[in-house]
Amino acid sequence: MPGPLTETDLPEFWRNADAASQSGQKWTLRYERLRLGGSIVAALGAAFSLPVGRVDLAASVILLGFMVALIAELAAWAHKPAERWYDGRALAESAKTLAWRYAVGADPFPVSLDQSAAKDLLRERLAKIAEEASERVTVTAPGPLVTSGMQALRDAPFHARRDAYLNGRTKDQQSWYATKADDNRKHATGWRIALVSAEVVALVLASLRAVGGWRVDLAGLMAALIAAGAAWVGVKQFSPLAAAYSMAAMELAIQTDKLESVPEQDWPSVVADAEEAISREHTMWLASRTGKRPKV
């Protein structure tokens, strides 16, 4: 009896989109770290003076910091890794939900639908979602849209499809969302504490300088640190992600309860509802970053 779909059972279409998304995310965050780090280094150089003969080494530090920030900004603009990240994830998530819908006989691919018609519909849906991302996500190794694992699960009895979907999709995804919600909530709290602490330190240093108890002007450096921290929190979106993941985990818990007792005739529509709960999280994520919505 076939088990749940694994990553090797998903179409090559999904693998290419996922690889593009992972690469885009890595380079987006790398460029952002370099840009923010360069700004902090420049602010650090501006806070001190290190004269060596006729040259002030601190000015060289400022120059280096701004050069790093500029190069990172230009590289991000030229390579557009953020677009690969967003479009790749949109394509990967849409391909994954379509693969699961097909494999377990959910709408719009109920097992009552002729196999040839079901494959044609799957091909049509994938082509539709790939259209907008074609410039940034390339299928390098074409493979079947319907893998042997997908077809074996689709051909299995209802109870096998139900168990595979519950264990391999809804319960697994619900656990992932719950864990991610907790992680992002902790990160949001940690960064909030760090930013407030930095602001308190900046206030103390500014007060000491105002009364003449501190000679070094660190206002620019502290401002750069606080601004960089706030920008990083904005990129990572810890609080919005925690809220979105919590909502998705709750919705999937409800859908899982329904799926455990759903009769076979209602199966296609109830699975579609569960997939919609997963898609809503991704839709919120994509819209918050690009203003776009994925096409499924």
mmCIF file of C-alpha atoms in Angstrom:
data_model
loop_
_atom_site.group_PDB
_atom_site.id
_atom_site.type_symbol
_atom_site.label_atom_id
_atom_site.label_comp_id
_atom_site.label_asym_id
_atom_site.label_seq_id
_atom_site.Cartn_x
_atom_site.Cartn_y
_atom_site.Cartn_z
ATOM 1 C CA MET A 1 0.000 0.000 0.000
ATOM 2 C CA PRO A 2 1.486 3.395 -0.985
ATOM 3 C CA GLY A 3 2.441 5.814 1.762
ATOM 4 C CA PRO A 4 2.447 9.619 1.900
ATOM 5 C CA LEU A 5 4.131 11.623 -0.838
ATOM 6 C CA THR A 6 7.752 12.492 -0.142
ATOM 7 C CA GLU A 7 9.854 15.140 -1.857
ATOM 8 C CA THR A 8 11.111 12.519 -4.318
ATOM 9 C CA ASP A 9 7.494 11.818 -5.294
ATOM 10 C CA LEU A 10 6.830 15.446 -6.231
ATOM 11 C CA PRO A 11 7.299 16.595 -9.845
ATOM 12 C CA GLU A 12 10.658 17.947 -11.047
ATOM 13 C CA PHE A 13 8.677 21.126 -11.590
ATOM 14 C CA TRP A 14 8.455 21.513 -7.798
ATOM 15 C CA ARG A 15 12.155 20.723 -7.226
ATOM 16 C CA ASN A 16 13.332 23.416 -9.627
ATOM 17 C CA ALA A 17 10.997 26.018 -8.128
ATOM 18 C CA ASP A 18 12.051 25.090 -4.589
ATOM 19 C CA ALA A 19 15.758 25.282 -5.494
ATOM 20 C CA ALA A 20 15.244 28.719 -7.067
ATOM 21 C CA SER A 21 13.412 29.915 -3.955
ATOM 22 C CA GLN A 22 16.090 28.608 -1.569
ATOM 23 C CA SER A 23 18.874 30.212 -3.606
ATOM 24 C CA GLY A 24 16.983 33.498 -3.890
ATOM 25 C CA GLN A 25 16.335 33.614 -0.153
ATOM 26 C CA LYS A 26 19.977 32.880 0.673
ATOM 27 C CA TRP A 27 21.298 35.679 -1.550
ATOM 28 C CA THR A 28 18.599 38.158 -0.524
ATOM 29 C CA LEU A 29 19.529 37.780 3.133
ATOM 30 C CA ARG A 30 23.257 37.748 2.340
ATOM 31 C CA TYR A 31 23.083 41.028 0.427
ATOM 32 C CA GLU A 32 20.943 42.561 3.173
ATOM 33 C CA ARG A 33 23.483 41.579 5.841
ATOM 34 C CA LEU A 34 26.302 43.104 3.796
ATOM 35 C CA ARG A 35 24.355 46.304 3.186
ATOM 36 C CA LEU A 36 23.408 46.781 6.834
ATOM 37 C CA GLY A 37 26.826 45.664 8.061
ATOM 38 C CA GLY A 38 28.538 48.142 5.749
ATOM 39 C CA SER A 39 26.400 50.960 7.127
ATOM 40 C CA ILE A 40 27.290 50.007 10.697
ATOM 41 C CA VAL A 41 31.013 49.863 9.853
ATOM 42 C CA ALA A 42 30.774 53.329 8.280
ATOM 43 C CA ALA A 43 29.044 54.676 11.390
ATOM 44 C CA LEU A 44 31.725 53.083 13.569
ATOM 45 C CA GLY A 45 34.442 54.836 11.577
ATOM 46 C CA ALA A 46 32.632 58.139 11.922
ATOM 47 C CA ALA A 47 32.607 57.833 15.719
ATOM 48 C CA PHE A 48 36.389 57.863 16.085
ATOM 49 C CA SER A 49 39.504 59.490 14.694
ATOM 50 C CA LEU A 50 42.645 57.424 14.059
ATOM 51 C CA PRO A 51 45.248 59.745 12.513
ATOM 52 C CA VAL A 52 48.381 58.084 11.166
ATOM 53 C CA GLY A 53 50.603 60.748 9.699
ATOM 54 C CA ARG A 54 48.497 62.703 7.233
ATOM 55 C CA VAL A 55 45.921 59.908 6.902
ATOM 56 C CA ASP A 56 42.942 59.293 9.175
ATOM 57 C CA LEU A 57 42.379 55.539 9.226
ATOM 58 C CA ALA A 58 38.865 56.096 10.527
ATOM 59 C CA ALA A 59 38.012 57.790 7.226
ATOM 60 C CA SER A 60 39.224 54.665 5.425
ATOM 61 C CA VAL A 61 36.893 52.592 7.588
ATOM 62 C CA ILE A 62 34.009 54.880 6.616
ATOM 63 C CA LEU A 63 34.914 54.528 2.940
ATOM 64 C CA LEU A 64 35.147 50.743 3.208
ATOM 65 C CA GLY A 65 31.783 50.494 4.954
ATOM 66 C CA PHE A 66 29.982 52.585 2.370
ATOM 67 C CA MET A 67 31.666 50.689 -0.492
ATOM 68 C CA VAL A 68 30.483 47.345 0.895
ATOM 69 C CA ALA A 69 26.944 48.688 1.349
ATOM 70 C CA LEU A 70 26.904 50.119 -2.177
ATOM 71 C CA ILE A 71 28.235 46.945 -3.802
ATOM 72 C CA ALA A 72 25.654 44.841 -1.942
ATOM 73 C CA GLU A 73 22.866 47.205 -3.001
ATOM 74 C CA LEU A 74 23.952 47.158 -6.660
ATOM 75 C CA ALA A 75 24.359 43.362 -6.656
ATOM 76 C CA ALA A 76 20.868 42.887 -5.213
ATOM 77 C CA TRP A 77 19.449 45.280 -7.813
ATOM 78 C CA ALA A 78 21.238 43.532 -10.698
ATOM 79 C CA HIS A 79 20.620 39.910 -9.700
ATOM 80 C CA LYS A 80 17.144 40.369 -8.163
ATOM 81 C CA PRO A 81 17.410 37.403 -5.767
ATOM 82 C CA ALA A 82 14.288 38.521 -3.895
ATOM 83 C CA GLU A 83 12.193 37.970 -7.016
ATOM 84 C CA ARG A 84 13.582 34.433 -7.379
ATOM 85 C CA TRP A 85 12.786 33.844 -3.708
ATOM 86 C CA TYR A 86 9.188 35.041 -3.937
ATOM 87 C CA ASP A 87 8.354 33.638 -7.375
ATOM 88 C CA GLY A 88 10.105 30.359 -6.623
ATOM 89 C CA ARG A 89 8.153 29.863 -3.433
ATOM 90 C CA ALA A 90 4.883 30.779 -5.145
ATOM 91 C CA LEU A 91 5.549 28.210 -7.842
ATOM 92 C CA ALA A 92 6.790 25.518 -5.436
ATOM 93 C CA GLU A 93 3.845 25.854 -3.043
ATOM 94 C CA SER A 94 1.336 25.844 -5.886
ATOM 95 C CA ALA A 95 2.976 22.809 -7.507
ATOM 96 C CA LYS A 96 2.986 20.971 -4.180
ATOM 97 C CA THR A 97 -0.680 21.582 -3.443
ATOM 98 C CA LEU A 98 -1.636 20.519 -6.984
ATOM 99 C CA ALA A 99 0.452 17.343 -6.650
ATOM 100 C CA TRP A 100 -1.269 16.422 -3.384
ATOM 101 C CA ARG A 101 -4.715 17.225 -4.756
ATOM 102 C CA TYR A 102 -4.092 14.994 -7.756
ATOM 103 C CA ALA A 103 -2.554 12.153 -5.729
ATOM 104 C CA VAL A 104 -5.374 11.865 -3.169
ATOM 105 C CA GLY A 105 -8.255 12.607 -5.559
ATOM 106 C CA ALA A 106 -9.214 16.037 -4.253
ATOM 107 C CA ASP A 107 -10.927 18.819 -6.180
ATOM 108 C CA PRO A 108 -10.357 19.597 -8.999
ATOM 109 C CA PHE A 109 -8.972 16.075 -9.620
ATOM 110 C CA PRO A 110 -11.525 13.644 -8.107
ATOM 111 C CA VAL A 111 -10.835 9.975 -8.840
ATOM 112 C CA SER A 112 -14.077 9.927 -10.819
ATOM 113 C CA LEU A 113 -12.379 12.185 -13.376
ATOM 114 C CA ASP A 114 -10.870 10.380 -16.352
ATOM 115 C CA GLN A 115 -7.107 9.927 -15.877
ATOM 116 C CA SER A 116 -6.239 11.609 -19.160
ATOM 117 C CA ALA A 117 -8.502 14.561 -18.344
ATOM 118 C CA ALA A 118 -7.013 14.814 -14.843
ATOM 119 C CA LYS A 119 -3.467 14.943 -16.236
ATOM 120 C CA ASP A 120 -4.459 17.547 -18.818
ATOM 121 C CA LEU A 121 -6.013 19.693 -16.095
ATOM 122 C CA LEU A 122 -2.905 19.356 -13.913
ATOM 123 C CA ARG A 123 -0.705 20.382 -16.838
ATOM 124 C CA GLU A 124 -2.957 23.369 -17.523
ATOM 125 C CA ARG A 125 -2.877 24.521 -13.882
ATOM 126 C CA LEU A 126 0.914 24.223 -13.649
ATOM 127 C CA ALA A 127 1.404 26.108 -16.917
ATOM 128 C CA LYS A 128 -0.801 28.890 -15.595
ATOM 129 C CA ILE A 129 1.174 29.407 -12.390
ATOM 130 C CA ALA A 130 4.528 29.075 -14.203
ATOM 131 C CA GLU A 131 3.720 31.796 -16.714
ATOM 132 C CA GLU A 132 4.595 34.769 -14.506
ATOM 133 C CA ALA A 133 7.721 33.191 -13.013
ATOM 134 C CA SER A 134 9.220 31.789 -16.220
ATOM 135 C CA GLU A 135 11.995 34.418 -16.402
ATOM 136 C CA ARG A 136 13.336 33.618 -12.928
ATOM 137 C CA VAL A 137 12.490 29.934 -12.386
ATOM 138 C CA THR A 138 13.822 27.529 -15.004
ATOM 139 C CA VAL A 139 13.053 23.814 -15.236
ATOM 140 C CA THR A 140 16.548 22.432 -15.829
ATOM 141 C CA ALA A 141 15.713 18.717 -15.890
ATOM 142 C CA PRO A 142 12.245 18.055 -17.286
ATOM 143 C CA GLY A 143 10.430 15.152 -15.695
ATOM 144 C CA PRO A 144 6.905 13.752 -15.587
ATOM 145 C CA LEU A 145 4.263 16.018 -14.084
ATOM 146 C CA VAL A 146 2.635 12.927 -12.598
ATOM 147 C CA THR A 147 5.257 10.802 -10.850
ATOM 148 C CA SER A 148 4.886 7.105 -10.116
ATOM 149 C CA GLY A 149 4.373 7.910 -6.432
ATOM 150 C CA MET A 150 1.555 10.342 -7.211
ATOM 151 C CA GLN A 151 -0.178 7.876 -9.525
ATOM 152 C CA ALA A 152 0.225 4.949 -7.124
ATOM 153 C CA LEU A 153 -1.426 6.941 -4.339
ATOM 154 C CA ARG A 154 -4.234 8.088 -6.644
ATOM 155 C CA ASP A 155 -4.920 4.465 -7.622
ATOM 156 C CA ALA A 156 -4.996 3.311 -3.971
ATOM 157 C CA PRO A 157 -8.217 2.645 -2.013
ATOM 158 C CA PHE A 158 -9.889 5.530 -0.214
ATOM 159 C CA HIS A 159 -8.663 4.590 3.281
ATOM 160 C CA ALA A 160 -5.049 4.477 2.042
ATOM 161 C CA ARG A 161 -5.358 7.893 0.394
ATOM 162 C CA ARG A 162 -6.972 9.307 3.524
ATOM 163 C CA ASP A 163 -4.267 7.970 5.865
ATOM 164 C CA ALA A 164 -1.481 9.119 3.544
ATOM 165 C CA TYR A 165 -2.927 12.616 3.337
ATOM 166 C CA LEU A 166 -3.545 12.910 7.075
ATOM 167 C CA ASN A 167 -0.075 11.697 8.078
ATOM 168 C CA GLY A 168 1.968 13.121 5.233
ATOM 169 C CA ARG A 169 0.243 16.433 4.636
ATOM 170 C CA THR A 170 -2.156 17.914 7.200
ATOM 171 C CA LYS A 171 -0.634 16.611 10.442
ATOM 172 C CA ASP A 172 2.908 17.159 9.214
ATOM 173 C CA GLN A 173 2.120 20.664 7.948
ATOM 174 C CA GLN A 174 0.179 21.565 11.095
ATOM 175 C CA SER A 175 3.143 20.558 13.265
ATOM 176 C CA TRP A 176 5.495 22.573 11.032
ATOM 177 C CA TYR A 177 3.305 25.675 11.278
ATOM 178 C CA ALA A 178 3.022 25.376 15.062
ATOM 179 C CA THR A 179 6.805 25.046 15.458
ATOM 180 C CA LYS A 180 7.502 27.952 13.106
ATOM 181 C CA ALA A 181 4.949 30.151 14.882
ATOM 182 C CA ASP A 182 6.674 29.516 18.208
ATOM 183 C CA ASP A 183 10.147 30.128 16.728
ATOM 184 C CA ASN A 184 9.129 33.405 15.086
ATOM 185 C CA ARG A 185 7.385 34.572 18.250
ATOM 186 C CA LYS A 186 10.595 33.983 20.223
ATOM 187 C CA HIS A 187 12.688 35.781 17.598
ATOM 188 C CA ALA A 188 10.278 38.729 17.590
ATOM 189 C CA THR A 189 10.507 39.024 21.378
ATOM 190 C CA GLY A 190 14.293 38.714 21.356
ATOM 191 C CA TRP A 191 14.744 41.401 18.722
ATOM 192 C CA ARG A 192 12.269 43.706 20.470
ATOM 193 C CA ILE A 193 14.269 43.398 23.695
ATOM 194 C CA ALA A 194 17.525 44.001 21.803
ATOM 195 C CA LEU A 195 16.209 47.133 20.085
ATOM 196 C CA VAL A 196 14.764 48.573 23.292
ATOM 197 C CA SER A 197 18.059 47.862 25.079
ATOM 198 C CA ALA A 198 20.003 49.614 22.310
ATOM 199 C CA GLU A 199 17.712 52.634 22.579
ATOM 200 C CA VAL A 200 18.223 52.761 26.351
ATOM 201 C CA VAL A 201 22.011 52.607 25.894
ATOM 202 C CA ALA A 202 21.813 55.366 23.270
ATOM 203 C CA LEU A 203 19.765 57.513 25.642
ATOM 204 C CA VAL A 204 22.253 57.012 28.483
ATOM 205 C CA LEU A 205 25.246 57.840 26.268
ATOM 206 C CA ALA A 206 23.508 60.927 24.885
ATOM 207 C CA SER A 207 22.680 62.090 28.423
ATOM 208 C CA LEU A 208 26.277 61.600 29.573
ATOM 209 C CA ARG A 209 27.572 63.547 26.598
ATOM 210 C CA ALA A 210 25.066 66.335 27.239
ATOM 211 C CA VAL A 211 26.384 66.863 30.774
ATOM 212 C CA GLY A 212 30.009 66.476 29.735
ATOM 213 C CA GLY A 213 30.576 63.070 31.289
ATOM 214 C CA TRP A 214 31.290 61.330 27.989
ATOM 215 C CA ARG A 215 33.571 62.724 25.300
ATOM 216 C CA VAL A 216 33.066 60.230 22.457
ATOM 217 C CA ASP A 217 30.070 60.904 20.212
ATOM 218 C CA LEU A 218 28.445 57.511 19.588
ATOM 219 C CA ALA A 219 25.059 58.875 18.566
ATOM 220 C CA GLY A 220 25.615 58.080 14.893
ATOM 221 C CA LEU A 221 26.803 54.546 15.627
ATOM 222 C CA MET A 222 23.889 53.785 17.951
ATOM 223 C CA ALA A 223 21.433 55.228 15.450
ATOM 224 C CA ALA A 224 22.934 53.028 12.716
ATOM 225 C CA LEU A 225 22.730 49.932 14.930
ATOM 226 C CA ILE A 226 19.101 50.589 15.832
ATOM 227 C CA ALA A 227 18.153 51.352 12.226
ATOM 228 C CA ALA A 228 19.915 48.204 10.985
ATOM 229 C CA GLY A 229 18.172 46.081 13.608
ATOM 230 C CA ALA A 230 14.785 47.513 12.701
ATOM 231 C CA ALA A 231 15.485 46.942 8.994
ATOM 232 C CA TRP A 232 16.471 43.319 9.652
ATOM 233 C CA VAL A 233 13.287 42.722 11.647
ATOM 234 C CA GLY A 234 11.371 44.187 8.713
ATOM 235 C CA VAL A 235 13.047 41.786 6.296
ATOM 236 C CA LYS A 236 12.466 38.726 8.477
ATOM 237 C CA GLN A 237 8.885 39.713 9.453
ATOM 238 C CA PHE A 238 8.928 37.713 12.682
ATOM 239 C CA SER A 239 5.640 38.968 14.161
ATOM 240 C CA PRO A 240 3.546 38.776 10.950
ATOM 241 C CA LEU A 241 4.880 35.279 10.265
ATOM 242 C CA ALA A 242 4.123 34.135 13.820
ATOM 243 C CA ALA A 243 0.528 35.327 13.432
ATOM 244 C CA ALA A 244 0.112 33.753 9.978
ATOM 245 C CA TYR A 245 1.627 30.427 11.063
ATOM 246 C CA SER A 246 -0.524 30.316 14.208
ATOM 247 C CA MET A 247 -3.673 30.878 12.168
ATOM 248 C CA ALA A 248 -2.672 28.221 9.628
ATOM 249 C CA ALA A 249 -1.887 25.711 12.398
ATOM 250 C CA MET A 250 -5.292 26.305 13.998
ATOM 251 C CA GLU A 251 -7.149 25.978 10.681
ATOM 252 C CA LEU A 252 -5.302 22.771 9.803
ATOM 253 C CA ALA A 253 -6.059 21.271 13.219
ATOM 254 C CA ILE A 254 -9.764 21.825 12.516
ATOM 255 C CA GLN A 255 -9.474 20.441 8.983
ATOM 256 C CA THR A 256 -7.572 17.380 10.233
ATOM 257 C CA ASP A 257 -10.403 16.581 12.624
ATOM 258 C CA LYS A 258 -12.883 16.778 9.737
ATOM 259 C CA LEU A 259 -10.725 14.617 7.480
ATOM 260 C CA GLU A 260 -10.496 11.782 10.000
ATOM 261 C CA SER A 261 -14.222 11.087 9.746
ATOM 262 C CA VAL A 262 -15.180 12.417 6.310
ATOM 263 C CA PRO A 263 -17.150 10.039 4.050
ATOM 264 C CA GLU A 264 -15.634 9.221 0.679
ATOM 265 C CA GLN A 265 -18.189 11.232 -1.293
ATOM 266 C CA ASP A 266 -17.214 14.416 0.588
ATOM 267 C CA TRP A 267 -13.488 13.736 0.457
ATOM 268 C CA PRO A 268 -12.604 15.857 -2.636
ATOM 269 C CA SER A 269 -14.145 19.047 -1.255
ATOM 270 C CA VAL A 270 -12.891 18.635 2.337
ATOM 271 C CA VAL A 271 -9.317 18.059 1.149
ATOM 272 C CA ALA A 272 -9.672 21.141 -1.045
ATOM 273 C CA ASP A 273 -10.665 23.099 2.087
ATOM 274 C CA ALA A 274 -7.548 21.850 3.890
ATOM 275 C CA GLU A 275 -5.363 22.874 0.956
ATOM 276 C CA GLU A 276 -7.005 26.295 0.977
ATOM 277 C CA ALA A 277 -5.963 26.705 4.617
ATOM 278 C CA ILE A 278 -2.354 26.044 3.602
ATOM 279 C CA SER A 279 -2.647 28.324 0.583
ATOM 280 C CA ARG A 280 -4.008 31.182 2.701
ATOM 281 C CA GLU A 281 -0.794 31.296 4.732
ATOM 282 C CA HIS A 282 1.305 31.431 1.591
ATOM 283 C CA THR A 283 -0.988 34.010 -0.007
ATOM 284 C CA MET A 284 -0.598 36.257 3.043
ATOM 285 C CA TRP A 285 3.188 35.781 2.979
ATOM 286 C CA LEU A 286 3.476 36.592 -0.719
ATOM 287 C CA ALA A 287 1.113 39.567 -0.561
ATOM 288 C CA SER A 288 2.991 41.046 2.411
ATOM 289 C CA ARG A 289 6.237 41.035 0.425
ATOM 290 C CA THR A 290 5.169 41.699 -3.158
ATOM 291 C CA GLY A 291 1.492 42.649 -3.206
ATOM 292 C CA LYS A 292 0.899 39.707 -5.557
ATOM 293 C CA ARG A 293 -1.200 36.594 -5.087
ATOM 294 C CA PRO A 294 -0.251 33.151 -6.397
ATOM 295 C CA LYS A 295 -2.299 31.522 -9.112
ATOM 296 C CA VAL A 296 -3.372 27.948 -8.297
#
